[in-house]
Short mmCIF file of C-alpha atoms and ligand atoms in Angstrom, two decimals:
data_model
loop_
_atom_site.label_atom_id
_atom_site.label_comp_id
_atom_site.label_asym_id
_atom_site.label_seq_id
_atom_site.Cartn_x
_atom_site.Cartn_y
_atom_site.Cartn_z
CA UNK D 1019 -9.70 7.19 32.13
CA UNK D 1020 -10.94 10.45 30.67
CA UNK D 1021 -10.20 13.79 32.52
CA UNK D 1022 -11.89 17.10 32.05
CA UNK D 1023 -10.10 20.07 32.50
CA UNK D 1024 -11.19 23.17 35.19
CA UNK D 1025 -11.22 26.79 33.67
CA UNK D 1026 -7.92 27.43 34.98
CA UNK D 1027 -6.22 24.73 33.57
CA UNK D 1028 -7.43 25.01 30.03
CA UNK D 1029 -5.93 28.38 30.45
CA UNK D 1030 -2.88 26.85 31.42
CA UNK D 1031 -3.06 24.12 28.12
CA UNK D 1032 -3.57 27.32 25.82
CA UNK D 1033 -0.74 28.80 27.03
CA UNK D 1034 1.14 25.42 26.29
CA UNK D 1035 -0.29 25.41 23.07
CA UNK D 1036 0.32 28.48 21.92
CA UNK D 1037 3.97 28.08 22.48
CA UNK D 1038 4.09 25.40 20.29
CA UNK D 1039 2.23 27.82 17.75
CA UNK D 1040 4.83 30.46 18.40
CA UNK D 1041 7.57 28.08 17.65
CA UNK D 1042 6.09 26.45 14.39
CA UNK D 1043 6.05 30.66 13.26
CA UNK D 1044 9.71 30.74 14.19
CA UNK D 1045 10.02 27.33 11.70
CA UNK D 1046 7.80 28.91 9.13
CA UNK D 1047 10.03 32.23 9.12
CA UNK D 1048 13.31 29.87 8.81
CA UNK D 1049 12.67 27.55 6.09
CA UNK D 1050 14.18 27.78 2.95
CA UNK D 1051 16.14 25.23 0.85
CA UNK D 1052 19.48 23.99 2.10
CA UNK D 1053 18.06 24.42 5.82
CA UNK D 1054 18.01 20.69 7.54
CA UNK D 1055 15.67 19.72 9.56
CA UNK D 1056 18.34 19.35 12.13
CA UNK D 1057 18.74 22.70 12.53
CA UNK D 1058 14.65 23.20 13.05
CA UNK D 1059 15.01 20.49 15.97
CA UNK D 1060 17.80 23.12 17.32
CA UNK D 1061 15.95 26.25 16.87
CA UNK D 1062 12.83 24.37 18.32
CA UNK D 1063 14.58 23.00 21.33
CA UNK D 1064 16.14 26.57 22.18
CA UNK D 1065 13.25 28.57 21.33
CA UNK D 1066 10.87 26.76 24.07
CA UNK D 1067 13.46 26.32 26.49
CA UNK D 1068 14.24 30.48 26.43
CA UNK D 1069 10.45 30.24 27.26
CA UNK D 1070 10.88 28.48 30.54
CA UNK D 1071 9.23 24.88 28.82
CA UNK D 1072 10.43 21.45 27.84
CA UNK D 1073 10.30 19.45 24.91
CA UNK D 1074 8.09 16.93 25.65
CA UNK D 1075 8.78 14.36 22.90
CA UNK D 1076 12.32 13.80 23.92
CA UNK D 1077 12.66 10.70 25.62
CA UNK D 1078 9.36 9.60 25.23
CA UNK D 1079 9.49 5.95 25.09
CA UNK D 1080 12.65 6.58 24.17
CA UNK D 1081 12.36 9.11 21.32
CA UNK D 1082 16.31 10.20 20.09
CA UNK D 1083 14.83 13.76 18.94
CA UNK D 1084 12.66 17.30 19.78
CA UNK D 1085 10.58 17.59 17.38
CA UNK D 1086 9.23 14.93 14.97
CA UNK D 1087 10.47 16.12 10.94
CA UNK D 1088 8.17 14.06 8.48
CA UNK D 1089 9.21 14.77 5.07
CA UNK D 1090 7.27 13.45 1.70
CA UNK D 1091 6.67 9.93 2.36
CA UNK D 1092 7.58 9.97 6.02
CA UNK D 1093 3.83 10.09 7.68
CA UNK D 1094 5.18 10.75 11.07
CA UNK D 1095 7.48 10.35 13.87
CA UNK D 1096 10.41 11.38 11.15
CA UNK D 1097 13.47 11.64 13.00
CA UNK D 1098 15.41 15.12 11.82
CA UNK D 1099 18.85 14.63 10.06
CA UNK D 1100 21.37 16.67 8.56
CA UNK D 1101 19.75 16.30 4.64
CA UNK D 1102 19.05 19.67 2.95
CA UNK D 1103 15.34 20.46 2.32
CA UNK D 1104 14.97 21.21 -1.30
CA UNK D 1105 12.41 22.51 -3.68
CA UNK D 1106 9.27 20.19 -3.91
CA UNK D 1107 9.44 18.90 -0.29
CA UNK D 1108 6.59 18.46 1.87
CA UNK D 1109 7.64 19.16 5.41
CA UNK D 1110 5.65 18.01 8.51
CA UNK D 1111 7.15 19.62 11.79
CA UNK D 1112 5.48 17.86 15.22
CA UNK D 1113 6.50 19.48 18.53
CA UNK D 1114 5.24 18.54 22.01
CA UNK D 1115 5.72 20.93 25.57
CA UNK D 1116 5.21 20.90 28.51
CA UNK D 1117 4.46 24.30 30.26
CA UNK D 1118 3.93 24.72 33.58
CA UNK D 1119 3.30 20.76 33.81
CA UNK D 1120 0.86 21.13 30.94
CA UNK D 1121 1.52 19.76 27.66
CA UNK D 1122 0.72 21.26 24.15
CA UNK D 1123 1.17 19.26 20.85
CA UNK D 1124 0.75 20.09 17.58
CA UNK D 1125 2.13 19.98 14.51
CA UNK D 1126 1.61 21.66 10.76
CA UNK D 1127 2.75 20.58 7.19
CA UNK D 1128 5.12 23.12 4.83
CA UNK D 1129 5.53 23.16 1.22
CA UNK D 1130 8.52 23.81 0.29
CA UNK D 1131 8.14 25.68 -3.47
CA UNK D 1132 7.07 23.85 -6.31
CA UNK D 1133 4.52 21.15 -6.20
CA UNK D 1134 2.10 19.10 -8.72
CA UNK D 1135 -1.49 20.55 -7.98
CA UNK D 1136 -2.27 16.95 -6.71
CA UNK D 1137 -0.14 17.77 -3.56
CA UNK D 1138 -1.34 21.11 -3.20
CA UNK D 1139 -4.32 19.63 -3.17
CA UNK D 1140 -3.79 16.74 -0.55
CA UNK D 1141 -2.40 19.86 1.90
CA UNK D 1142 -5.37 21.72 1.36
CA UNK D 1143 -8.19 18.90 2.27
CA UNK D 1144 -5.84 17.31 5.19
CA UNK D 1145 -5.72 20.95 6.56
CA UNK D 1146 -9.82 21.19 6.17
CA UNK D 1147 -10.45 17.87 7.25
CA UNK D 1148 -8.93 18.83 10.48
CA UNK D 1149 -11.39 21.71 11.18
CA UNK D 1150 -14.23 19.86 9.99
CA UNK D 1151 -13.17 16.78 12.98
CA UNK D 1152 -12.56 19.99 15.23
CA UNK D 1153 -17.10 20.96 14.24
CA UNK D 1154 -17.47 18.24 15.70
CA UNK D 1155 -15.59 18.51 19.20
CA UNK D 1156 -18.96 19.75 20.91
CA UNK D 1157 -20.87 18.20 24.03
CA UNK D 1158 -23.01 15.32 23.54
CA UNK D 1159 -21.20 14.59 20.47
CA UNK D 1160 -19.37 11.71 20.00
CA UNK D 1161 -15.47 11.05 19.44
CA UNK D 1162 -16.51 8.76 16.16
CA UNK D 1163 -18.39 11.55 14.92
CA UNK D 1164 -14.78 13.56 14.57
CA UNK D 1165 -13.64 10.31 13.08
CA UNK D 1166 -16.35 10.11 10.59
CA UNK D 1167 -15.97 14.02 9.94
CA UNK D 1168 -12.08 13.56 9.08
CA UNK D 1169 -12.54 10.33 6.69
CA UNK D 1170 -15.46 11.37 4.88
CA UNK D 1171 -13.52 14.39 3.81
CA UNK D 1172 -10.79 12.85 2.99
CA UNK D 1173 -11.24 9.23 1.98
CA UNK D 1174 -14.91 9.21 0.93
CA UNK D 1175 -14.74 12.41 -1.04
CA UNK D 1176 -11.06 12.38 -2.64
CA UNK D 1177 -10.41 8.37 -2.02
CA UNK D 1178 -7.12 9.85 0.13
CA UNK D 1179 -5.65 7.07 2.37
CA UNK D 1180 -6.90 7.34 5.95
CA UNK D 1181 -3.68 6.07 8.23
CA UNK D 1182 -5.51 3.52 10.87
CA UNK D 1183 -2.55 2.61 12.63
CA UNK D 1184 -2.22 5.95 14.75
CA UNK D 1185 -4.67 8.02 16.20
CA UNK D 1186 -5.24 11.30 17.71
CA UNK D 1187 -5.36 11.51 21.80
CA UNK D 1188 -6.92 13.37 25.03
CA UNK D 1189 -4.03 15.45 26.03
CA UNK D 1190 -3.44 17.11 29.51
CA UNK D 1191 -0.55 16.58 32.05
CA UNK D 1192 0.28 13.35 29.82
CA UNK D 1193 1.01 13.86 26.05
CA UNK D 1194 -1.49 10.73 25.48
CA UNK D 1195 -4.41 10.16 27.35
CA UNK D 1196 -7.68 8.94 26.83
CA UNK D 1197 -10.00 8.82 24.89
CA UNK D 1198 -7.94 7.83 21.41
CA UNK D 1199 -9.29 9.91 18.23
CA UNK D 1200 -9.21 8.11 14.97
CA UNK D 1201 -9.43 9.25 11.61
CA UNK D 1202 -11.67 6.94 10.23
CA UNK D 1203 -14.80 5.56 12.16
CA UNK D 1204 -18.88 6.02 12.18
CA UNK D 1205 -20.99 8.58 13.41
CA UNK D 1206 -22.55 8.30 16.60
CA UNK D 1207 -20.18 5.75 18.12
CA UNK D 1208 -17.49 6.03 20.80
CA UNK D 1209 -17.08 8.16 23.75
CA UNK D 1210 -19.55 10.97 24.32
CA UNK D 1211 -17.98 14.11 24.78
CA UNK D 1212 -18.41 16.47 28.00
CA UNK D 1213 -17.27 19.77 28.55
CA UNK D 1214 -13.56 20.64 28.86
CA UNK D 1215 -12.03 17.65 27.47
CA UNK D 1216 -9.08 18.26 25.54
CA UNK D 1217 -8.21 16.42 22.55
CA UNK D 1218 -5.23 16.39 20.35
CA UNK D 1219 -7.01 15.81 16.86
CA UNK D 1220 -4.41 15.19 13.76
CA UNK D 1221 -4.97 13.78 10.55
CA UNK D 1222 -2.59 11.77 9.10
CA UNK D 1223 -3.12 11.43 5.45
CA UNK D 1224 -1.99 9.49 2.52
CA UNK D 1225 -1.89 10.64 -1.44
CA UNK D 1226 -2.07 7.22 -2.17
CA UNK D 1227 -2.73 4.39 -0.29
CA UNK D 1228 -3.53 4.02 3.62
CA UNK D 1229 -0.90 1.15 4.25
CA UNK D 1230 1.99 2.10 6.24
CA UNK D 1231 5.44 0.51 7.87
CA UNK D 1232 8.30 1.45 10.45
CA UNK D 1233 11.62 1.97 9.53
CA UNK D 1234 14.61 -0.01 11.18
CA UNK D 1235 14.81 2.69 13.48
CA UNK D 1236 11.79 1.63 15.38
CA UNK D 1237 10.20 4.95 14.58
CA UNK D 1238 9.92 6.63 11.36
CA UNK D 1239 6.41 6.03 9.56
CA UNK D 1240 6.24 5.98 6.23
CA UNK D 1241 3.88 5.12 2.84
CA UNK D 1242 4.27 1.72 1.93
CA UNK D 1243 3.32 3.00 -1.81
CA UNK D 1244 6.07 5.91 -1.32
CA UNK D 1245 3.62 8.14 -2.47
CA UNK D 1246 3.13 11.51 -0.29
CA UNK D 1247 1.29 11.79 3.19
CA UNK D 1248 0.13 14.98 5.09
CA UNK D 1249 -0.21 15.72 8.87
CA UNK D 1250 -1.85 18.78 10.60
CA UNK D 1251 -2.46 18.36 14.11
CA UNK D 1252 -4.29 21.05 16.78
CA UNK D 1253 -5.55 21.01 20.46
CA UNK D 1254 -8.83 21.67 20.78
CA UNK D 1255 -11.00 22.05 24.41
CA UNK D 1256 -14.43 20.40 23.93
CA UNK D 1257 -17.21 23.23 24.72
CA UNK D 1258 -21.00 23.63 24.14
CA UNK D 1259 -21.65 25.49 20.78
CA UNK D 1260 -18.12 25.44 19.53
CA UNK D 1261 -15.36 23.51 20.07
CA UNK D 1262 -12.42 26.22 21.53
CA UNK D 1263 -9.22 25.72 19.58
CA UNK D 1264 -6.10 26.43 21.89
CA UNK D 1265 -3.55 26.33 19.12
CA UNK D 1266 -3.38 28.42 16.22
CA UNK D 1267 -2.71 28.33 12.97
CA UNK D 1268 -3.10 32.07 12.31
CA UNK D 1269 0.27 32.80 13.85
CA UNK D 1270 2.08 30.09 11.56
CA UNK D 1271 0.15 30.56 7.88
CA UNK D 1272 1.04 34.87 8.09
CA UNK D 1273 4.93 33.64 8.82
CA UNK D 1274 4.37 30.96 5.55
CA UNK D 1275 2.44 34.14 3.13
CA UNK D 1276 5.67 35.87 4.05
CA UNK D 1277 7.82 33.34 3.67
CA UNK D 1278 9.02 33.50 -0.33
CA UNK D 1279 10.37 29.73 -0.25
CA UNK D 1280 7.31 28.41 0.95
CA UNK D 1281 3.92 28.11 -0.98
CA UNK D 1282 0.72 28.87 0.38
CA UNK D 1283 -1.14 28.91 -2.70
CA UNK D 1284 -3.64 26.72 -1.72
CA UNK D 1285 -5.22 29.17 1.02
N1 LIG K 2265 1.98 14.23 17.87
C1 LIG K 2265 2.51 12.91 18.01
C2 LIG K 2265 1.64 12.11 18.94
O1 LIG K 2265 0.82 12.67 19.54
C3 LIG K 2265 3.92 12.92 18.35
C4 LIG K 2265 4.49 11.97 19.32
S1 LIG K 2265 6.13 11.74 18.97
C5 LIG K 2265 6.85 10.98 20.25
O2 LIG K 2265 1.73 10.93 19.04
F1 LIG K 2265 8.06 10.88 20.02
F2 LIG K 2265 6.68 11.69 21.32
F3 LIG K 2265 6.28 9.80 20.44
CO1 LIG K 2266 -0.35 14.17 19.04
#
């Protein structure tokens, strides 16, 4: 079932959104090497609860964790753990609220230092594959013209590997609802957008190939090549002329330019 938002309650889902902005800043000002990402699932968690929300991932069909830590070949769903991040990582944080019964989630990839261009450059086109998915959140559009958007960029044009087995989402008073948002698919098919549906687009992209598996622990998604994969994630209100993006990166990126241990070279 698809459900469009009033006025007053996309206000409500920016607010939730932008929390989860705010906190991925708070990340972007701690990292360094030596920090785990145990101790960003800490900060997260206390951050969001000193402003009155809940982490929504915890618990959610059982999920151990806060925040979702997806490091090099970890795609998603990485649980955190008490390993040092070191020079040359790739760092995926994923946090979900819920604010005033509203949930935000969204999530943004870090580089840690030094990395071969070829990662720099996976960061960069994941990151613009997601705005050019988010063109395409307009009325009368279609959800598999997002798809198409994200895979041609990616796939077509740098033969990336487009994850199939997870998928974007509506989002609202439930972290998933409908309609699901793919990153692969063909213009002109799917659901056709109205105004004031929110979706939770997020790219989830390989170096290498698109094949993934699970780990033991049920959870953690990885590269079946063990090659790197890249995740960037907003949520974005479906409008007329231009989709309205309720998260924002601005916030995060001018924490990561400050940031000496992180590299932002490709922006
Ligand atoms: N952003 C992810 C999603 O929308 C994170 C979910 S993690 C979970 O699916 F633990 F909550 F499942
Ligand atoms: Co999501």
């Amino acid at each position: 079932m698809i459900i469009h938002k009033t006025d007053a309650e996309i206000a409500l889902m920016k607010d939730a959104a932008m929390l989860v902005s705010k906190t991925l800043t708070e990340v972007a000002k701690m990292l360094k090497p030596g920090v785990t990402t145990m101790d960003i699932d800490k900060l997260c968690l206390n951050f969001v609860k000193e402003h009155n929300a809940i982490p929504s991932f915890y618990n959610y069909h059982g999920y151990p964790h806060h925040i979702c830590a997806s490091v090099n070949d970890v795609v998603v769903h990485g649980f955190p753990n008490d390993t040092p991040l070191k020079n040359g990582d790739i760092v995926s944080i994923d946090m979900g609220v819920i604010l005033k019964g509203w949930h935000g989630d969204h999530a943004y990839t870090f580089i840690m230092g030094d990395v071969a261009p070829e990662i720099l450059q996976l960061v960069k086109v994941t990151k613009e594959s997601l705005y050019k998915g988010i063109e395409k959140a307009v009325i009368n559009n279609r959800v598999g013209d997002i798809s198409y958007a994200i895979q041609d960029h990616t796939e077509t044009k740098f033969g990336y590997g487009v994850v199939r087995e997870l998928v974007g989402h509506g989002l609202g008073r439930s972290l998933h609802e409908d309609p699901q948002v793919p990153n692969y698919g063909k213009r002109g098919t799917g659901h056709k957008m109205k105004e004031n549906l929110v979706l939770a687009i997020e790219p989830m992209i390989n170096l290498g190939g698109r094949e993934v598996y699970t780990d033991d622990d049920g959870w953690t998604v990885r590269t079946r090549d063990g090659q790197p994969s890249v995740h960037f994630e907003h949520d974005v209100c479906v409008k007329r002329n231009q989709a309205l993006i309720l998260s924002d990166y601005s916030i995060i990126e001018a924490a990561e330019k400050a940031n000496p241990h992180l590299n932002s070279s490709y922006y």
